[in-house]
Short mmCIF file of C-alpha atoms in Angstrom, two decimals:
data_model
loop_
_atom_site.label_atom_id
_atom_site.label_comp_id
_atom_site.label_asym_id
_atom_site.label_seq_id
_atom_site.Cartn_x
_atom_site.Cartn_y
_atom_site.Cartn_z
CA UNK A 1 -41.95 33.74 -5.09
CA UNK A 2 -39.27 31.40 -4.11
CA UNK A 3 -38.03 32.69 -0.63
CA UNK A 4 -34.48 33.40 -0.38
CA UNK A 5 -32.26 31.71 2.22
CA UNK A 6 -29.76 33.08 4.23
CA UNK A 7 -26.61 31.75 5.81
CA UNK A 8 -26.43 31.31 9.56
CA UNK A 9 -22.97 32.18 11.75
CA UNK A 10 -22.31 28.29 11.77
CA UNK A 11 -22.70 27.63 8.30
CA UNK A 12 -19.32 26.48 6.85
CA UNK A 13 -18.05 27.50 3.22
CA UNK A 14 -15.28 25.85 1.97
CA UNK A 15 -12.58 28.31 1.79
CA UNK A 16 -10.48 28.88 -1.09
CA UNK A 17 -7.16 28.14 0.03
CA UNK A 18 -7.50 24.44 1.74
CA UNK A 19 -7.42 20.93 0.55
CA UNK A 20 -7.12 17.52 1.87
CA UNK A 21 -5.03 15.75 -0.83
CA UNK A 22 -2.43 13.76 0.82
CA UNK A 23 -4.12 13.98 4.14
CA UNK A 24 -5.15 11.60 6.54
CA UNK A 25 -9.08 10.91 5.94
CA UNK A 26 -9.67 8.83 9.21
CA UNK A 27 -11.29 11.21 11.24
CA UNK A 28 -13.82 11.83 8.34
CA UNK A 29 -14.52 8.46 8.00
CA UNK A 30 -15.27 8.18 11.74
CA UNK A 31 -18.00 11.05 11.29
CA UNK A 32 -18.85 9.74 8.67
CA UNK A 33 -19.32 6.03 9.90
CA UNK A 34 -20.40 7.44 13.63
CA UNK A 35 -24.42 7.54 14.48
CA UNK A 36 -24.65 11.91 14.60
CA UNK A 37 -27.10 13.30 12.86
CA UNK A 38 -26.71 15.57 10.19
CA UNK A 39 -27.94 19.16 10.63
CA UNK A 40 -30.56 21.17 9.11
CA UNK A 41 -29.78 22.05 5.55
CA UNK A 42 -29.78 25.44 6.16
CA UNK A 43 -27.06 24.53 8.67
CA UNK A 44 -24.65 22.00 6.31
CA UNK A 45 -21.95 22.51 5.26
CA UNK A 46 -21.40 24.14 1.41
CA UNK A 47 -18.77 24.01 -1.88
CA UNK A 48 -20.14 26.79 -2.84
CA UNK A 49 -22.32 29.80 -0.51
CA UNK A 50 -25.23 30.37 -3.15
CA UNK A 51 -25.96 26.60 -3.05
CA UNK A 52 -26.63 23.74 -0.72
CA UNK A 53 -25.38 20.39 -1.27
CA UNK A 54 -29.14 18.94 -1.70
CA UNK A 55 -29.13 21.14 -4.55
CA UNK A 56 -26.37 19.56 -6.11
CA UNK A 57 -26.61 16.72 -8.34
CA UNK A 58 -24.76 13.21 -7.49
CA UNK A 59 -22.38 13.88 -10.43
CA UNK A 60 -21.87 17.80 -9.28
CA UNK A 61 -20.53 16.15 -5.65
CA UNK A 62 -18.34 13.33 -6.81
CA UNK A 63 -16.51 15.60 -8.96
CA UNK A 64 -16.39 18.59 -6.03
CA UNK A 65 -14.92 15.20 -3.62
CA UNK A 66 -11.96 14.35 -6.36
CA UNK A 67 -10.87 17.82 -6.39
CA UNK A 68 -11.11 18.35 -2.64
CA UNK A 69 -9.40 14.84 -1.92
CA UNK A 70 -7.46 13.64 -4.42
CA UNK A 71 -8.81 10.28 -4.56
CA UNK A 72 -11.81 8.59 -6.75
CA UNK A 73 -14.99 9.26 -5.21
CA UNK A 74 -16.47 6.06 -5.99
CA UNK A 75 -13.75 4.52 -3.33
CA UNK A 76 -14.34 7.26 -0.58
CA UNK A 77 -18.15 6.07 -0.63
CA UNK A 78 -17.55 2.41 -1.04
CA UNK A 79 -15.60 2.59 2.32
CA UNK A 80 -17.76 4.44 4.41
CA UNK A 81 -20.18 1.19 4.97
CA UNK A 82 -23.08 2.93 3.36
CA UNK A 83 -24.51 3.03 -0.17
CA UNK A 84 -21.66 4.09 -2.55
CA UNK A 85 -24.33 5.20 -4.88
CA UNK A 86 -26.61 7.26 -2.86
CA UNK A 87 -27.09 10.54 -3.08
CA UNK A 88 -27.32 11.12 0.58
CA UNK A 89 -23.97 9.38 1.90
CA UNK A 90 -22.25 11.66 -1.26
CA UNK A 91 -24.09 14.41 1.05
CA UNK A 92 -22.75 13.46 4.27
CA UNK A 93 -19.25 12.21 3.54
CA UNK A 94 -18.94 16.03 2.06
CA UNK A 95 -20.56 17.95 4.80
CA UNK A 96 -17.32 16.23 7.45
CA UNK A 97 -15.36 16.66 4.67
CA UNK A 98 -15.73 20.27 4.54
CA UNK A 99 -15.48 20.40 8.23
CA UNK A 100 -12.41 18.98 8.19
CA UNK A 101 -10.54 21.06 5.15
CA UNK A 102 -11.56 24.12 6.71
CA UNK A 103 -10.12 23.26 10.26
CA UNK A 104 -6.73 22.65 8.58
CA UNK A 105 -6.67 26.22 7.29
CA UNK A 106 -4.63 27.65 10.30
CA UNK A 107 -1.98 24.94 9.17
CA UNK A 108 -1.83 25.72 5.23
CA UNK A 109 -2.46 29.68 5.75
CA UNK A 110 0.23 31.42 4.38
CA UNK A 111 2.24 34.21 5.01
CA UNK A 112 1.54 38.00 3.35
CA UNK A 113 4.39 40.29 3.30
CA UNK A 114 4.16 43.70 4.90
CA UNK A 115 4.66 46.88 3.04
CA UNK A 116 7.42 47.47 5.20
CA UNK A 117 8.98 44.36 4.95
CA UNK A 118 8.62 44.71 0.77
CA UNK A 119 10.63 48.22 1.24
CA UNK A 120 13.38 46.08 3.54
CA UNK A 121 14.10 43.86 0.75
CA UNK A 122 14.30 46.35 -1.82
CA UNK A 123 16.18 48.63 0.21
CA UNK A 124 19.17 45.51 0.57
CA UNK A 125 18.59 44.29 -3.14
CA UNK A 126 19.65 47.89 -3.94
CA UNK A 127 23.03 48.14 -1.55
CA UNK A 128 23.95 44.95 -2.97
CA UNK A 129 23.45 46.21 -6.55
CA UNK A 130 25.46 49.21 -5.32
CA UNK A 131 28.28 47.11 -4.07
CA UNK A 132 28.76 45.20 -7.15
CA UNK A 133 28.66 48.22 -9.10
CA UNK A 134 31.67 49.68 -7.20
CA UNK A 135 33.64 46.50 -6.79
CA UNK A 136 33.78 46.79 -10.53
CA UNK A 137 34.56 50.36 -11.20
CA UNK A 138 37.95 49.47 -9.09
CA UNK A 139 39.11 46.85 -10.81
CA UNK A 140 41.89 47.94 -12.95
CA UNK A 141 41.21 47.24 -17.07
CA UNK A 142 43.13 44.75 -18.62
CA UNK A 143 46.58 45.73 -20.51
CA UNK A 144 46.48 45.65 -24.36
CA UNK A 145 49.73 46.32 -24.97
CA UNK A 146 53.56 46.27 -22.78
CA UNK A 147 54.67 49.73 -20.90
CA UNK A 148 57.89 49.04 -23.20
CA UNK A 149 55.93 49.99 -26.59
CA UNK A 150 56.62 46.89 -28.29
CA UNK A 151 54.16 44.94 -29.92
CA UNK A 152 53.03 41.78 -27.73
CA UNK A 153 53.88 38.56 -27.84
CA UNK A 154 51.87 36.26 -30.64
CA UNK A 155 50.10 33.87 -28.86
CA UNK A 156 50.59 30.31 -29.67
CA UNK A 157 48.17 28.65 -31.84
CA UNK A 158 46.38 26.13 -29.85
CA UNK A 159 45.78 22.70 -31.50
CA UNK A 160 42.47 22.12 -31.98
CA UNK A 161 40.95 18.91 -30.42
CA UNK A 162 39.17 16.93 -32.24
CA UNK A 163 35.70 16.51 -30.32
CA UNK A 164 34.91 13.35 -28.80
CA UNK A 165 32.80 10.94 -30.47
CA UNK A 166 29.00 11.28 -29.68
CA UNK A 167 27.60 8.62 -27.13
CA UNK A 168 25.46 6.07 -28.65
CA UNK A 169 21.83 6.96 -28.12
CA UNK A 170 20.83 3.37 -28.15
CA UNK A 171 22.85 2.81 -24.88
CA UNK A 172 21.24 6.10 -23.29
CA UNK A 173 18.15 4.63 -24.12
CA UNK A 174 18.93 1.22 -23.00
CA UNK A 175 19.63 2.64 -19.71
CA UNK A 176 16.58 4.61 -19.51
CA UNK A 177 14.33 1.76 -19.88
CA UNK A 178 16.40 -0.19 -17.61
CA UNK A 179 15.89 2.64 -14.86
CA UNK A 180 12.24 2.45 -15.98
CA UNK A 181 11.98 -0.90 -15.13
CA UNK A 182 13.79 -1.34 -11.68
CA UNK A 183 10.94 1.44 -10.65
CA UNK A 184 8.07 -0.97 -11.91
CA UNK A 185 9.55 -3.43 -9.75
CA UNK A 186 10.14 -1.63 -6.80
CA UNK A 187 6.41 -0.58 -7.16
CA UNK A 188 5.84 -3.89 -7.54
CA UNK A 189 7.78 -5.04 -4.30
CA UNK A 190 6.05 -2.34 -2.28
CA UNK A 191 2.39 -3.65 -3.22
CA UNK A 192 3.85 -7.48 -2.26
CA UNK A 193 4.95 -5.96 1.03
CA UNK A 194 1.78 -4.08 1.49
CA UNK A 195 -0.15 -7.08 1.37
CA UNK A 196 1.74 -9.01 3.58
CA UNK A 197 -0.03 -7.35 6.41
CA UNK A 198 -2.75 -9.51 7.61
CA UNK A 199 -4.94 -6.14 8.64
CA UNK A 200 -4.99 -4.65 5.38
CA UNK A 201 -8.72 -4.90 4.80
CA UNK A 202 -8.85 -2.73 7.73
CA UNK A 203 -6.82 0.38 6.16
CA UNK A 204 -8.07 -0.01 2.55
CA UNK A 205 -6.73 3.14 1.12
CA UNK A 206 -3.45 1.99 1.86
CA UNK A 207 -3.39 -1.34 -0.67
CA UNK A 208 -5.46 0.78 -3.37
CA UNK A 209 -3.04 3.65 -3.30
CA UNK A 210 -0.08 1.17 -3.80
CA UNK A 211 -1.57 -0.32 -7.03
CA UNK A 212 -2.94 2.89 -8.34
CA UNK A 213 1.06 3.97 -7.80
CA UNK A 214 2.16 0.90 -9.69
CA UNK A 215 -0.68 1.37 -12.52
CA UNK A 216 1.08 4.84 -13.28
CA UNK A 217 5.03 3.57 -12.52
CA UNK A 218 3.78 0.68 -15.76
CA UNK A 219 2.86 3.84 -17.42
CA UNK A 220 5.65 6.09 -17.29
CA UNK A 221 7.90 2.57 -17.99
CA UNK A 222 5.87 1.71 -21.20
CA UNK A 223 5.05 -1.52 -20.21
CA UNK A 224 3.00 -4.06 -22.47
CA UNK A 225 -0.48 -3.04 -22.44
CA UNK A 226 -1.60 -7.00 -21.42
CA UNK A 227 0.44 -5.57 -18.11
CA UNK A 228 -0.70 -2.49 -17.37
CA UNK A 229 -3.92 -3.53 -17.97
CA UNK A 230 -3.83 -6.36 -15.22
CA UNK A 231 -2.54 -3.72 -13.08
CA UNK A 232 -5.59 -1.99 -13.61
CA UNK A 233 -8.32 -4.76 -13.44
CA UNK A 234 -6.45 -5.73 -9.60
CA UNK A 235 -6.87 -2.02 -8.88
CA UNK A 236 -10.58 -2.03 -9.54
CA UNK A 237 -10.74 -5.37 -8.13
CA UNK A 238 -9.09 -4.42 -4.50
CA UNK A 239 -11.47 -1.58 -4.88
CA UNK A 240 -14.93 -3.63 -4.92
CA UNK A 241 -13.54 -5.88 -2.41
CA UNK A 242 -10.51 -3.72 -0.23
CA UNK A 243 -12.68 -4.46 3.17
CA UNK A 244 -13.21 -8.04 3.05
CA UNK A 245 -10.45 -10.00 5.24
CA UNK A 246 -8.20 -12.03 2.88
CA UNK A 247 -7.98 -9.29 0.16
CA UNK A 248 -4.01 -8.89 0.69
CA UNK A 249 -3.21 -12.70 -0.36
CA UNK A 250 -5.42 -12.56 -3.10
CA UNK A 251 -4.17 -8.91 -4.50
CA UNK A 252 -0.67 -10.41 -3.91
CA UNK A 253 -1.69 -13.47 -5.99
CA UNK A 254 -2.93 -11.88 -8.68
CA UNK A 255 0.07 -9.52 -9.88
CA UNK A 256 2.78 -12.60 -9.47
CA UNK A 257 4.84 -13.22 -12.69
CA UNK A 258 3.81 -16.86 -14.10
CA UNK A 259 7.39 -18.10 -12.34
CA UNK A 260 6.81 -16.57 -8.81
CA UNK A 261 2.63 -17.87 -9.35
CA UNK A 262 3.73 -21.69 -10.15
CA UNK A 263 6.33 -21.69 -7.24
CA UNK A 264 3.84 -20.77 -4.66
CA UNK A 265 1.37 -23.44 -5.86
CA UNK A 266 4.29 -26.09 -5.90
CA UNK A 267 5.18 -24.68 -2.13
CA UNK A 268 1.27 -24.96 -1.37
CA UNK A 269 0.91 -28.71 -2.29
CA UNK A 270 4.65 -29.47 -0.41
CA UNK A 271 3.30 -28.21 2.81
CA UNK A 272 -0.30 -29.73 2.93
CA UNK A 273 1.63 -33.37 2.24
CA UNK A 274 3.91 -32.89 4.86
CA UNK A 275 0.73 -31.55 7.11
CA UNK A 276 -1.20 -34.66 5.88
CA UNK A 277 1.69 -36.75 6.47
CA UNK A 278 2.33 -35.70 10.15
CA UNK A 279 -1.54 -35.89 10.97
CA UNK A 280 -1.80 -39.68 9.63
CA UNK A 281 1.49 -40.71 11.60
CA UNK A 282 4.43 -41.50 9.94
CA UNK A 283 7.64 -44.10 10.40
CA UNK A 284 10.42 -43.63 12.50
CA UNK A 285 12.70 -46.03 10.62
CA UNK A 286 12.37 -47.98 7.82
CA UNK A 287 8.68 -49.27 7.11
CA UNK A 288 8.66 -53.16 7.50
CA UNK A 289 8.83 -55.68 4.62
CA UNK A 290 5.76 -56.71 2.68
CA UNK A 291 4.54 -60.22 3.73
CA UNK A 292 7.08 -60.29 6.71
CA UNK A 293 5.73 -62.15 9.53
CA UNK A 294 4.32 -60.34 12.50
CA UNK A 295 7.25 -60.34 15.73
CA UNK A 296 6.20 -62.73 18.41
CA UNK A 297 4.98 -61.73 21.27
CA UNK A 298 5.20 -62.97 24.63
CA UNK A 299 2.82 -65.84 26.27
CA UNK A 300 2.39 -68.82 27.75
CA UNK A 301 3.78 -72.53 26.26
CA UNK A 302 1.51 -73.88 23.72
CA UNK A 303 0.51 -77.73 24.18
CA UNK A 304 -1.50 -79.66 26.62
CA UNK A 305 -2.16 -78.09 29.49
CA UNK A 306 -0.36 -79.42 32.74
CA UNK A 307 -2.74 -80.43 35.60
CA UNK A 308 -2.58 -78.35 38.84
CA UNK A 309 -3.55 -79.82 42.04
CA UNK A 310 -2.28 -83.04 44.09
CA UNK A 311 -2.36 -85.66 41.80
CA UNK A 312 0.47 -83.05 39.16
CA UNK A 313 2.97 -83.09 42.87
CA UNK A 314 2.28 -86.70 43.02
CA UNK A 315 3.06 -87.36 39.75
CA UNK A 316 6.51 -84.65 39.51
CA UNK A 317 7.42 -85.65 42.99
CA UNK A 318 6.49 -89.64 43.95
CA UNK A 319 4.18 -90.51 45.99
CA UNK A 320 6.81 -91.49 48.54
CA UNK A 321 8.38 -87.92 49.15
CA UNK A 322 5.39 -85.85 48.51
CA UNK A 323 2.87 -88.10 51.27
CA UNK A 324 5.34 -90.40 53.41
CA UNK A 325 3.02 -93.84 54.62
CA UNK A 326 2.72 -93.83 58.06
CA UNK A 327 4.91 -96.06 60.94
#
């Protein structure tokens, strides 16, 4: 016979009533990514009480991980450093994960009215009902007729207006798709901005959750499908590669309209030949003339060269006034 396993007192069941979508993940990832152990299985934490998370197949925990996060499982595992695809980092990513849902349960509990309180509501629903009741019986009914006994005044006919002219569905519409698109391109703008950070590789979840936002805005604003299918191939794409440094110029790259794309190539070449330019030494003024003669530079006389010594003062001087003959 198959013995039968019992839960210990530390055992933790995810409860009923928590979640983590739209929470901060960090802290699981840091379990997660940290060097503890995991405990016994008897001891691990549990989707469900009658069975362990061994037990359950690698399809059975992705799917349990999208409901209790809110975000593709395939992504969760990819950014935990280990094997996306084994079953054992599917088992530890949702034994912290559990952890952590059921810690935020004193946050999310919610409140349970008391009978007492229930009987303090009804009790001023029904003086209020009361009130109204008796405001009404005292108001006076209107008069059908004049105290005088003659017959009351006709009333005068009013004209009727004619009702204004229906607005043109084709402007409602024009407008609607114009609202549409301003929200594409704000989505758009926020993804730019995203990757403008140049530590994006290290918050990942940020950058995929901006395009996954802008894959739905194209969506909801019927965009081509060429478009919202480029959306979707950089979404996967910043999803194989959201860790590796660099990934916010190249996301930003790819979902550029052809204008923006060609004007940052043009700006690319005009700064590299100004870098090359200034490396290689440029001219202050005006380069010189082609076959212009170098400028001379400074030397000494050419010709013969003039003798140095005593016979050069004779010959300057005279032989008289440089060596006088003797009395």
């Amino acid at each position: 016979p198959v013995p039968t396993r019992t839960l210990t007192m530390s055992t933790s069941v995810l409860r009923g009533d928590v979640t983590l979508v739209g929470q901060n993940l960090l802290e699981v990832f840091k379990q997660v990514k940290g060097d503890a152990p995991l405990p016994a299985d008897d001891l691990r934490a549990r989707f469900v009480e009658d069975k362990s998370l061994v037990e359950m197949s690698q399809q059975e925990l992705e799917e349990r991980l999208r409901t209790l996060t809110g975000e593709e499982p395939q992504f969760l595992l990819a950014m935990t450093g280990l094997e996306p695809k084994s079953q054992t980092t599917a088992i530890r990513f949702a034994h912290f994960a559990i952890i952590a849902a059921n810690a935020t349960a004193n946050h999310n509990q919610q409140l349970r009215s008391s009978p007492s309180s229930k009987d303090a509501a009804q009790a001023v629903a029904s003086s209020i009902s009361n009130q109204q009741r008796d405001d009404t019986q005292k108001r006076p009914p209107p008069a059908s007729a004049s105290t005088s006994g003659q017959p009351p005044p006709a009333k005068k006919t009013k004209k009727s207006k004619k009702a204004p002219p229906a607005a043109d569905s084709d402007s409602d519409s024009d407008s609607d798709s114009a609202l549409e698109e301003d929200t594409l391109q704000t989505e758009v703008d926020k993804v730019k901005e995203v990757c403008l950070d140049p530590l994006i590789h290290r918050y990942p979840a940020k950058l995929h959750r901006a395009l996954l936002k802008l894959v739905k805005a194209a969506r909801r604003a019927h965009a081509k499908p060429k478009v919202t299918a480029r959306y979707q191939a950089v979404a996967d794409f910043c999803l194989r590669h959201a860790s590796k440094e660099g990934i916010g110029d190249q996301v930003r790259t790819m979902i550029m309209s052809p204008a923006e794309r060609k004007f940052a190539e043009e700006e690319a070449k005009a700064e590299a030949t100004l870098d090359g330019r200034n490396a290689r030494g440029g001219f202050k003024s005006n380069p010189p003339a082609e076959n212009s003669s170098p400028p001379a530079t400074w030397g000494p006389p050419r010709g013969r060269t003039q003798p140095v010594g005593t016979r050069a003062i004779r010959r300057s001087v005279g032989p008289t006034a440089a060596f006088p003959s003797p009395p």
